[in-house]
GROMACS .gro file of C-alpha atoms in nm:
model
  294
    1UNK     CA    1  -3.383  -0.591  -3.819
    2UNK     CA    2  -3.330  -0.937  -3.895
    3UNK     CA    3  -2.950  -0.902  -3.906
    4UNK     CA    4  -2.986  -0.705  -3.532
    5UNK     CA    5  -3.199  -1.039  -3.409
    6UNK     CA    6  -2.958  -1.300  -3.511
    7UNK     CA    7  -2.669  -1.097  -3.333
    8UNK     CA    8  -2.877  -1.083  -2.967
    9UNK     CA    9  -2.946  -1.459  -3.054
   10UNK     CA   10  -2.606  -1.540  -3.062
   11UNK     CA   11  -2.529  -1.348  -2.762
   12UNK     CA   12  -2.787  -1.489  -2.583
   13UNK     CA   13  -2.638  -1.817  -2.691
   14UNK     CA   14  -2.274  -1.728  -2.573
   15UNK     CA   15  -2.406  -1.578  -2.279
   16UNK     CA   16  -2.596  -1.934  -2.171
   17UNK     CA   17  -2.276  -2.084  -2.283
   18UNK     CA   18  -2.031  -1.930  -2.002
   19UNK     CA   19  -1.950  -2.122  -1.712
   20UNK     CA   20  -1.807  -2.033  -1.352
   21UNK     CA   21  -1.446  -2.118  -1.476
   22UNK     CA   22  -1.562  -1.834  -1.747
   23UNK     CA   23  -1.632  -1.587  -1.525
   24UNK     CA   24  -1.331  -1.637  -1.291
   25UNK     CA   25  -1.135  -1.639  -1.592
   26UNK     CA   26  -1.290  -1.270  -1.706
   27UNK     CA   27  -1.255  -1.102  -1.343
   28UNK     CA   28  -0.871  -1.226  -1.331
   29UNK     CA   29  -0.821  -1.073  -1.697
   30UNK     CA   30  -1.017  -0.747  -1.566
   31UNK     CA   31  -0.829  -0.722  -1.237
   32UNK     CA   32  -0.478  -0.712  -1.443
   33UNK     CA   33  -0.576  -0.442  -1.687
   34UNK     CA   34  -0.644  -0.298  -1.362
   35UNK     CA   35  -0.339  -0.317  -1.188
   36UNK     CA   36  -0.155  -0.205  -1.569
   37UNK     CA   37  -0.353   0.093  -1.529
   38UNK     CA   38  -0.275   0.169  -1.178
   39UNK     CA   39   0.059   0.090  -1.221
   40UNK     CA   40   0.106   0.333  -1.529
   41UNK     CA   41  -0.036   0.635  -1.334
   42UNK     CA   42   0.136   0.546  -1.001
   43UNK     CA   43   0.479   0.516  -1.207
   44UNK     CA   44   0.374   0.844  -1.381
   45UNK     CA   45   0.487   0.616  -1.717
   46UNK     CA   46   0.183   0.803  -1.927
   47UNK     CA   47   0.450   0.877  -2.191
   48UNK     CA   48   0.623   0.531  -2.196
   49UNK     CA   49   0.236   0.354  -2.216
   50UNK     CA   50   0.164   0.608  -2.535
   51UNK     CA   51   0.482   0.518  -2.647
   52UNK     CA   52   0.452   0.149  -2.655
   53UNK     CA   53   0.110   0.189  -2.792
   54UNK     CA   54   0.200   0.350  -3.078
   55UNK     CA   55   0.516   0.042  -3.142
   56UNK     CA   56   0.202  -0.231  -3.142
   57UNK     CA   57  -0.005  -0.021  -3.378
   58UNK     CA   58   0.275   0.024  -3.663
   59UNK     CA   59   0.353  -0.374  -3.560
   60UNK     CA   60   0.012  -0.425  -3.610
   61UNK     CA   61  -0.022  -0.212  -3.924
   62UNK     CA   62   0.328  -0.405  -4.077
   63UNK     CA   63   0.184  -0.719  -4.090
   64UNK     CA   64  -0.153  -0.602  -4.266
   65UNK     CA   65   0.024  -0.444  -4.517
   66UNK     CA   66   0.305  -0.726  -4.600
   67UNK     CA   67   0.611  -0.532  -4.429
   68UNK     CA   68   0.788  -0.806  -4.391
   69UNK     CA   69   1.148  -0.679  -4.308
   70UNK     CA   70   0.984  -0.416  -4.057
   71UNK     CA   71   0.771  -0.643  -3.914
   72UNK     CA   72   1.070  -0.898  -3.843
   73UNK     CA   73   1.266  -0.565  -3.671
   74UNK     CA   74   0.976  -0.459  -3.509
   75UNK     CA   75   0.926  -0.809  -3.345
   76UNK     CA   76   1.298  -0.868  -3.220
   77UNK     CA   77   1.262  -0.522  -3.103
   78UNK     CA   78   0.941  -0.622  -2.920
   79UNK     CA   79   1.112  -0.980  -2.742
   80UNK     CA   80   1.463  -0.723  -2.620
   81UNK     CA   81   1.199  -0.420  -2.520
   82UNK     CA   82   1.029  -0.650  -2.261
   83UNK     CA   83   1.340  -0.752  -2.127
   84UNK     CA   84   1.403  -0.363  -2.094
   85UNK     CA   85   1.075  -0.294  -1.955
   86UNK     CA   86   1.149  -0.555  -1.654
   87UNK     CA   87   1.518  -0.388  -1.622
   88UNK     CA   88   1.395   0.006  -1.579
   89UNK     CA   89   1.086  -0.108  -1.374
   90UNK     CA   90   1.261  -0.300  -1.127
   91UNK     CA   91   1.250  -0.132  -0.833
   92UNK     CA   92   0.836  -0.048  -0.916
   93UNK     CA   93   0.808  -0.418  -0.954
   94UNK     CA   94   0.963  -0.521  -0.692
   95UNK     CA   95   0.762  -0.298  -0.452
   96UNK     CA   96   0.446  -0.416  -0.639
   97UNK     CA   97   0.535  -0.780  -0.526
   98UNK     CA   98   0.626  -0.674  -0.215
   99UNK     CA   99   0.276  -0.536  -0.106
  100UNK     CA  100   0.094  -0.832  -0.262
  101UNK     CA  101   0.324  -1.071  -0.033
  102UNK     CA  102   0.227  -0.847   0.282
  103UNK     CA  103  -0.121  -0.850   0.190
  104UNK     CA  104  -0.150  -1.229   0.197
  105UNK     CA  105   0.067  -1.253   0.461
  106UNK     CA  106  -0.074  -1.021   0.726
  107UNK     CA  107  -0.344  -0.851   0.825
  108UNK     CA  108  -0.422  -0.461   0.802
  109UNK     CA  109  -0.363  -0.303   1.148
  110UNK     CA  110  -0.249  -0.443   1.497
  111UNK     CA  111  -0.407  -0.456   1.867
  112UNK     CA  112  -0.266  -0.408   2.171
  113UNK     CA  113  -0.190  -0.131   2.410
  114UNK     CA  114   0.104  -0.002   2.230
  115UNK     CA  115  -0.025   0.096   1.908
  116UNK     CA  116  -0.305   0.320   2.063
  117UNK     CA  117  -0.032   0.473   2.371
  118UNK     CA  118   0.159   0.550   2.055
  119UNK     CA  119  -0.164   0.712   1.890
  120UNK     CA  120  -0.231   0.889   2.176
  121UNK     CA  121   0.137   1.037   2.237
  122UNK     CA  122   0.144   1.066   1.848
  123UNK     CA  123  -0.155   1.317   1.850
  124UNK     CA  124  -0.010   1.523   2.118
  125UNK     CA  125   0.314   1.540   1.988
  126UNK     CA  126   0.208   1.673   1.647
  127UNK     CA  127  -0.054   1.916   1.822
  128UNK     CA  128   0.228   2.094   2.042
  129UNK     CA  129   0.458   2.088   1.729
  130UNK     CA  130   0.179   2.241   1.531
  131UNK     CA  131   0.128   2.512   1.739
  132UNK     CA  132   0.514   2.579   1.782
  133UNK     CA  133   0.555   2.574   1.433
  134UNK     CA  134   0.831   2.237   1.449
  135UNK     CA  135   0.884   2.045   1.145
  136UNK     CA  136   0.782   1.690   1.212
  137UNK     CA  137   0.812   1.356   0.997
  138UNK     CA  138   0.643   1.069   1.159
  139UNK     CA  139   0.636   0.753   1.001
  140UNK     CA  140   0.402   0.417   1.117
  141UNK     CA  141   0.563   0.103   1.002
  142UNK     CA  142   0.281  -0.158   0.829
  143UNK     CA  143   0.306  -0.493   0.677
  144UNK     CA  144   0.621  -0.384   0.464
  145UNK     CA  145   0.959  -0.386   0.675
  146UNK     CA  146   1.124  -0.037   0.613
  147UNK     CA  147   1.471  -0.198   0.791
  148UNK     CA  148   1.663   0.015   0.451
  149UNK     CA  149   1.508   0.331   0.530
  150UNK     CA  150   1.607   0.234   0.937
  151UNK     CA  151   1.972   0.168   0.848
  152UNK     CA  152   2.011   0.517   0.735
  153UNK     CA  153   1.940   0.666   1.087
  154UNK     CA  154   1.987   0.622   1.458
  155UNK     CA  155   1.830   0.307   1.597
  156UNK     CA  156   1.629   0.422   1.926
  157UNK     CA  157   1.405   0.105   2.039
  158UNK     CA  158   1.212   0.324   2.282
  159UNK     CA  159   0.874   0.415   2.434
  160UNK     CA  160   0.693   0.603   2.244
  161UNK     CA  161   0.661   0.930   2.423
  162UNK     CA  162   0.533   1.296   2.316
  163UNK     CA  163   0.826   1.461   2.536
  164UNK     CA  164   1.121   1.270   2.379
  165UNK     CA  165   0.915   1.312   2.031
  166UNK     CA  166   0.924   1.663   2.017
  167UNK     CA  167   1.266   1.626   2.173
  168UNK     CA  168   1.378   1.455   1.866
  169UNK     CA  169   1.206   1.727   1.622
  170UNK     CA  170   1.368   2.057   1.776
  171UNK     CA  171   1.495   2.243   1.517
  172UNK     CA  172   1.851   2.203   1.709
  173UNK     CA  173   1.848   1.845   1.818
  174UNK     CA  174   2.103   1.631   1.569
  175UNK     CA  175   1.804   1.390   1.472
  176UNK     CA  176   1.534   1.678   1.366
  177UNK     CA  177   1.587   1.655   0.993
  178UNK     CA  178   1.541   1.285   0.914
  179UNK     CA  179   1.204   1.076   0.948
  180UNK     CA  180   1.121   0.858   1.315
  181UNK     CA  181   0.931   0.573   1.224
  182UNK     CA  182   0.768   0.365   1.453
  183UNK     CA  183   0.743   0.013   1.483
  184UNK     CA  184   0.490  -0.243   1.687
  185UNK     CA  185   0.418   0.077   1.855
  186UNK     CA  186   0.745   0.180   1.994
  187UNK     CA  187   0.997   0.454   1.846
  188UNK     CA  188   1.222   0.198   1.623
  189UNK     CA  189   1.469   0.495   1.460
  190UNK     CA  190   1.514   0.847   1.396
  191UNK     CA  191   1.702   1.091   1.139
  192UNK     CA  192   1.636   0.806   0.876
  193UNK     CA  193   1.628   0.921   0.498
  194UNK     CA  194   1.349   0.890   0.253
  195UNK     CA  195   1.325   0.864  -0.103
  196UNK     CA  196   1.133   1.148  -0.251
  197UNK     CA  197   0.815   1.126  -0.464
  198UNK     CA  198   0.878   1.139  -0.829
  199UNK     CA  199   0.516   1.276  -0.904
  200UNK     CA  200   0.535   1.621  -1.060
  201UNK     CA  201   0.147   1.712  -0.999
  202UNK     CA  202   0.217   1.837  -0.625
  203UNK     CA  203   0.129   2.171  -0.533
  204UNK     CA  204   0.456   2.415  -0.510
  205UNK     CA  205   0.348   2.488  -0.135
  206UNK     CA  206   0.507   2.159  -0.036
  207UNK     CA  207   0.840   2.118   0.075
  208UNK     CA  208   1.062   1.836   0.070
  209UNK     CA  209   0.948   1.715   0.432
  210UNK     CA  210   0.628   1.645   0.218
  211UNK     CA  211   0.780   1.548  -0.022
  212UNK     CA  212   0.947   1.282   0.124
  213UNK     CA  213   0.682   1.172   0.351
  214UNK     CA  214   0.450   1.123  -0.021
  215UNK     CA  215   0.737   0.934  -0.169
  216UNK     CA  216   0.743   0.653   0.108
  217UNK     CA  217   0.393   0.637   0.076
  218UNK     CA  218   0.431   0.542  -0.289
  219UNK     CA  219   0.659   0.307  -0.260
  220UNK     CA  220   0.510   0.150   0.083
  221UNK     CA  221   0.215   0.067   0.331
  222UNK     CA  222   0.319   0.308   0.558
  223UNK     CA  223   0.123   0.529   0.711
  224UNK     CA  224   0.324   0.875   0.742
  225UNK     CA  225   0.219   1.205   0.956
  226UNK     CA  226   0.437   1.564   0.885
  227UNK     CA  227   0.411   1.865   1.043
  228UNK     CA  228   0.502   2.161   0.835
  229UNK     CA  229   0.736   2.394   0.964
  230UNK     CA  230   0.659   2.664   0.753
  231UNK     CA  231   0.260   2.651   0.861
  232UNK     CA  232   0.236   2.459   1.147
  233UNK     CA  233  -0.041   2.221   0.902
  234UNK     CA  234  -0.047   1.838   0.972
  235UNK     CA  235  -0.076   1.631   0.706
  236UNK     CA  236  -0.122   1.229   0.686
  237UNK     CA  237   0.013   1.031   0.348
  238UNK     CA  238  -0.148   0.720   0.260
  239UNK     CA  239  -0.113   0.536  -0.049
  240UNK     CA  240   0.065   0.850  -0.239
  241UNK     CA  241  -0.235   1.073  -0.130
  242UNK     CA  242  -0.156   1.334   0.099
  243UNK     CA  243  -0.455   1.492   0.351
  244UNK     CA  244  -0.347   1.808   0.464
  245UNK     CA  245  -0.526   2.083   0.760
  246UNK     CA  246  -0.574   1.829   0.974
  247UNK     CA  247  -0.661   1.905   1.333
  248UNK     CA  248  -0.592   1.677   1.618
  249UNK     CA  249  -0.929   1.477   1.619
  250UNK     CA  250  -0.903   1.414   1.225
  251UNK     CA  251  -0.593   1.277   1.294
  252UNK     CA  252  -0.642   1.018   1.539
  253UNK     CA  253  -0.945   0.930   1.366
  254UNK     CA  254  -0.718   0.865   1.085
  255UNK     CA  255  -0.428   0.701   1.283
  256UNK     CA  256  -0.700   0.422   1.467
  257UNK     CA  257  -0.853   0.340   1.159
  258UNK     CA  258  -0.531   0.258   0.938
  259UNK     CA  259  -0.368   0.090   1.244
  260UNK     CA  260  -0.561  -0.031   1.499
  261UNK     CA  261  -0.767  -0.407   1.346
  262UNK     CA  262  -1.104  -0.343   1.498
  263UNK     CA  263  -1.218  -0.608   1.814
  264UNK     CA  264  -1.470  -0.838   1.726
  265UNK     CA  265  -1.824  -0.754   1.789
  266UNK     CA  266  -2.006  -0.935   2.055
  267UNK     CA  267  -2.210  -1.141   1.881
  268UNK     CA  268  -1.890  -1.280   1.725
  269UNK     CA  269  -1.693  -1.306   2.025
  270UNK     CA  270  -1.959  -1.521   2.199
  271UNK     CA  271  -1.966  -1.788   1.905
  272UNK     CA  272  -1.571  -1.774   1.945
  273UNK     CA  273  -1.562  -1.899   2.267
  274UNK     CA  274  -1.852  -2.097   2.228
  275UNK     CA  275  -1.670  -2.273   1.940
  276UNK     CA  276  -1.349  -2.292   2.183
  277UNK     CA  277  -1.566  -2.438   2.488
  278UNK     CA  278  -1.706  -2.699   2.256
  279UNK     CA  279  -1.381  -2.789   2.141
  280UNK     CA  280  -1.205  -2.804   2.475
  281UNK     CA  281  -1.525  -3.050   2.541
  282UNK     CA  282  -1.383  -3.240   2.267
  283UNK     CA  283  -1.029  -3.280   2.361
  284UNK     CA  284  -1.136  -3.323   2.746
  285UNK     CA  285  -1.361  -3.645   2.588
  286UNK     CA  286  -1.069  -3.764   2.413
  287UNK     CA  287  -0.856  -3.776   2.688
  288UNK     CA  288  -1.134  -3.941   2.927
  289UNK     CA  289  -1.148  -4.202   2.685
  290UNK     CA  290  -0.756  -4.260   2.636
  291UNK     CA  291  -0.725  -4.287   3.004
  292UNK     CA  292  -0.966  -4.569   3.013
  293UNK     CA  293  -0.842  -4.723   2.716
  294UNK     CA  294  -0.485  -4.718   2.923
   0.00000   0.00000   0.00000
């Protein structure tokens, strides 16, 4: 009992101890063993993180025991493995930085006109194609430029329309394999190539339109619709997550809130033009007073 006492005392005592530049410190710490986990199962790399687990614990295990020459080839192997690690996770990496750039750099969804006639025309696009059976990769452009994946089709820079979008998709139309994406709300490209999902956990009733339309999703913001051809289902892939047997209100409902930034409410909007009232007050003062002055 007296040994179980002394240990809460001393936590209470560390505990009274830690300071705000401790706790920042602990959530920064947490939030990276975070992102090494996410990363892992993202990268399906389960094997690879086993593997490297099991190199610390004999490197570990060598230096309790006195291992001295293993220990020194375990440790040079350790400096040229990170080196390695950075080489064959390059393109993971670089994607990695790439969203957290686009995430400080701009904002979630846009507003405007465009982006909900393109919703709109979107929906009823997919619904026709649905019914018809047409194979259909549609592909929303976020925060992360896709101008690679654009370079391998036709550039379009059109209006997004349902007609010339289920133009594009007939099964005998030139452009009805690749992927349209859409940009700022208007049809940037079409018959463009994407990289396919390396995740080997997808069910076998999904073909490579899927596929495909999952893999970009992994390795972007995008927000990607597909129509299966075999089934007629429409499917939207977020994140690497795929929602499938979706009808056509799901998937607007899905569409406005990934990509439309919600209006202020109207509370808010009245102290925003309050604020900018009060500060054209301001600046009409000023001048007033520099006139006078003159």
């Amino acid at each position: 009992m007296e040994a179980i006492r002394t240990g809460i005392e001393r936590s209470l005592n560390l505990l009274v101890t830690i300071g705000v530049a401790d706790i920042i410190d602990i959530l920064l710490v947490a939030y990276l063993i975070y992102k090494a986990i996410w990363f892992v199962r993202r990268t399906n790399s389960y094997n690879l993180a086993k593997g490297i687990l099991v190199f610390l614990i004999v490197m570990l295990l060598s230096d309790l025991f006195g291992l001295k020459m293993i220990s020194f080839v375990l440790r040079k192997a350790a400096e040229l493995g990170l080196i390695a690690l950075v080489i064959l996770f390059q393109p993971e990496l670089r994607r990695l930085l790439e969203r957290m750039g686009s995430g400080l750099s701009s904002s979630r969804g846009e507003t405007g006109t465009e982006i909900d006639s393109a919703i709109a025309h979107t929906v009823l696009a997919c619904s026709d194609m649905s019914a018809s059976k047409t194979g259909a990769l549609i592909i929303f452009e976020r925060n992360i430029r896709l101008n690679e994946i654009m370079s391998t089709g036709t550039i379009i820079n059109a209006d997004t329309n349902a007609e010339l979008m289920k133009n594009i998709f007939f099964n005998k139309a030139p452009l009805h394999d690749g992927a349209l994406i859409i940009r700022a709300g208007r049809l940037a490209a079409a018959g463009c190539v994407l990289p396919l999902t390396k995740s080997t956990n997808l069910s076998k009733e999904l073909g490579m339109r899927h596929r495909a339309g999952i893999g970009l999703s992994e390795q972007s913001d995008a927000v990607v619709v597909i129509v299966s051809e075999e089934t007629g289902s429409i499917s939207v892939a977020i994140d690497g997550m795929l929602k499938r047997h979706l009808n056509a209100a799901t998937l607007e409902r899905i569409l406005r809130s990934e990509l439309v930034t919600p209006e202020p409410a109207q509370g808010q909007r009245g102290i925003l033009q309050l604020m900018k009232k009060l500060f054209k007050g301001k600046n009409n003062e000023e001048d007033e007073r520099n006139e006078k002055t003159v």
